[in-house]
Tab-separated table of C-alpha atoms in Angstrom:
chain	number	residue	atom	x	y	z
A	23	MET	CA	-8.786	-9.358	35.965
A	24	SER	CA	-10.933	-9.734	38.845
A	25	GLU	CA	-14.536	-7.969	40.050
A	26	THR	CA	-12.154	-6.091	42.515
A	27	SER	CA	-10.673	-3.749	39.734
A	28	ASN	CA	-14.199	-2.094	39.577
A	29	ALA	CA	-14.284	-1.698	43.505
A	30	TYR	CA	-11.321	1.177	42.526
A	31	PRO	CA	-12.239	3.463	40.289
A	32	SER	CA	-9.398	5.497	40.556
A	33	LEU	CA	-7.012	2.777	39.538
A	34	GLU	CA	-6.200	1.345	36.702
A	35	PRO	CA	-6.798	-1.936	35.766
A	36	VAL	CA	-3.376	-4.224	36.012
A	37	LEU	CA	-1.975	-7.562	34.432
A	38	THR	CA	0.447	-10.323	35.987
A	39	THR	CA	2.936	-12.125	33.801
A	40	SER	CA	0.355	-14.704	33.387
A	41	GLU	CA	-1.800	-12.920	32.302
A	42	LEU	CA	-0.434	-10.464	29.780
A	43	ALA	CA	1.227	-13.316	28.423
A	44	ALA	CA	-2.340	-15.070	28.059
A	45	HIS	CA	-3.448	-11.531	26.134
A	46	LEU	CA	-1.017	-11.614	23.340
A	47	ARG	CA	-1.686	-15.316	23.110
A	48	VAL	CA	1.850	-15.701	23.502
A	49	PRO	CA	3.935	-18.130	26.190
A	50	VAL	CA	5.176	-16.332	30.002
A	51	GLN	CA	8.681	-16.675	28.486
A	52	THR	CA	8.260	-14.552	25.889
A	53	ILE	CA	7.330	-12.123	27.831
A	54	LEU	CA	10.150	-12.337	30.189
A	55	ASP	CA	12.296	-12.659	27.617
A	56	LEU	CA	11.816	-9.511	26.540
A	57	ARG	CA	11.542	-7.850	29.747
A	58	HIS	CA	15.095	-9.327	30.215
A	59	ALA	CA	16.245	-8.006	26.693
A	60	HIS	CA	15.260	-4.508	28.335
A	61	ARG	CA	12.336	-4.337	24.589
A	62	GLY	CA	9.033	-5.935	27.208
A	63	PRO	CA	6.169	-3.590	28.750
A	64	ARG	CA	6.937	-1.698	31.667
A	65	GLY	CA	6.005	-2.870	34.661
A	66	PHE	CA	6.072	-3.069	38.600
A	67	ARG	CA	7.018	-5.331	41.264
A	68	VAL	CA	4.158	-6.079	44.006
A	69	GLY	CA	6.486	-8.633	46.339
A	70	ARG	CA	7.454	-11.833	43.606
A	71	GLU	CA	5.012	-10.729	40.867
A	72	MET	CA	5.191	-7.740	37.754
A	73	ARG	CA	2.305	-6.126	37.402
A	74	TYR	CA	2.121	-4.166	33.755
A	75	ARG	CA	-0.987	-1.046	33.882
A	76	LEU	CA	-2.816	-1.785	30.587
A	77	SER	CA	-2.042	2.370	29.685
A	78	GLU	CA	1.573	0.906	29.264
A	79	VAL	CA	0.765	-2.620	27.358
A	80	GLN	CA	-1.059	-0.031	25.008
A	81	ALA	CA	1.334	2.161	24.571
A	82	TRP	CA	3.857	-0.901	24.121
A	83	VAL	CA	2.243	-1.899	21.805
A	84	GLU	CA	1.536	0.834	19.283
A	85	ALA	CA	5.352	1.233	19.783
A	86	MET	CA	5.438	-2.010	18.645
A	87	GLU	CA	3.389	-1.604	15.553
A	88	ALA	CA	4.907	2.275	14.907
A	89	HIS	CA	8.704	0.296	14.999
A	90	ASP	CA	6.844	-2.520	12.345
A	91	HIS	CA	5.655	0.468	9.955
A	92	ALA	CA	8.588	2.182	9.995
A	93	ALA	CA	10.862	-0.827	8.698
A	94	TYR	CA	8.315	-1.283	6.171
A	95	VAL	CA	8.597	2.372	5.408
A	96	VAL	CA	12.090	2.420	5.256
A	97	GLU	CA	12.804	-0.956	2.641
A	98	GLY	CA	9.777	0.626	0.601
A	99	VAL	CA	6.933	-1.892	1.016
A	100	VAL	CA	4.213	-0.041	2.801
A	101	ARG	CA	1.137	-1.714	3.797
């Protein structure tokens, strides 16, 4: 992230698709595929590039964790 994210404390930091992919350690194509399937994090366009609020990414990750946990509980396997 750039240093300008601290210059405007009222604005929430955002990630580009490339930054999100690097953070999650997945290929950029994985993020693009998830978004195309409407299973990716909510984002918004700035010109041609998507941006993702950190809070939206966190909520998306937590939702995936909850979904996975629920699947294990249904199968009778609790971790």
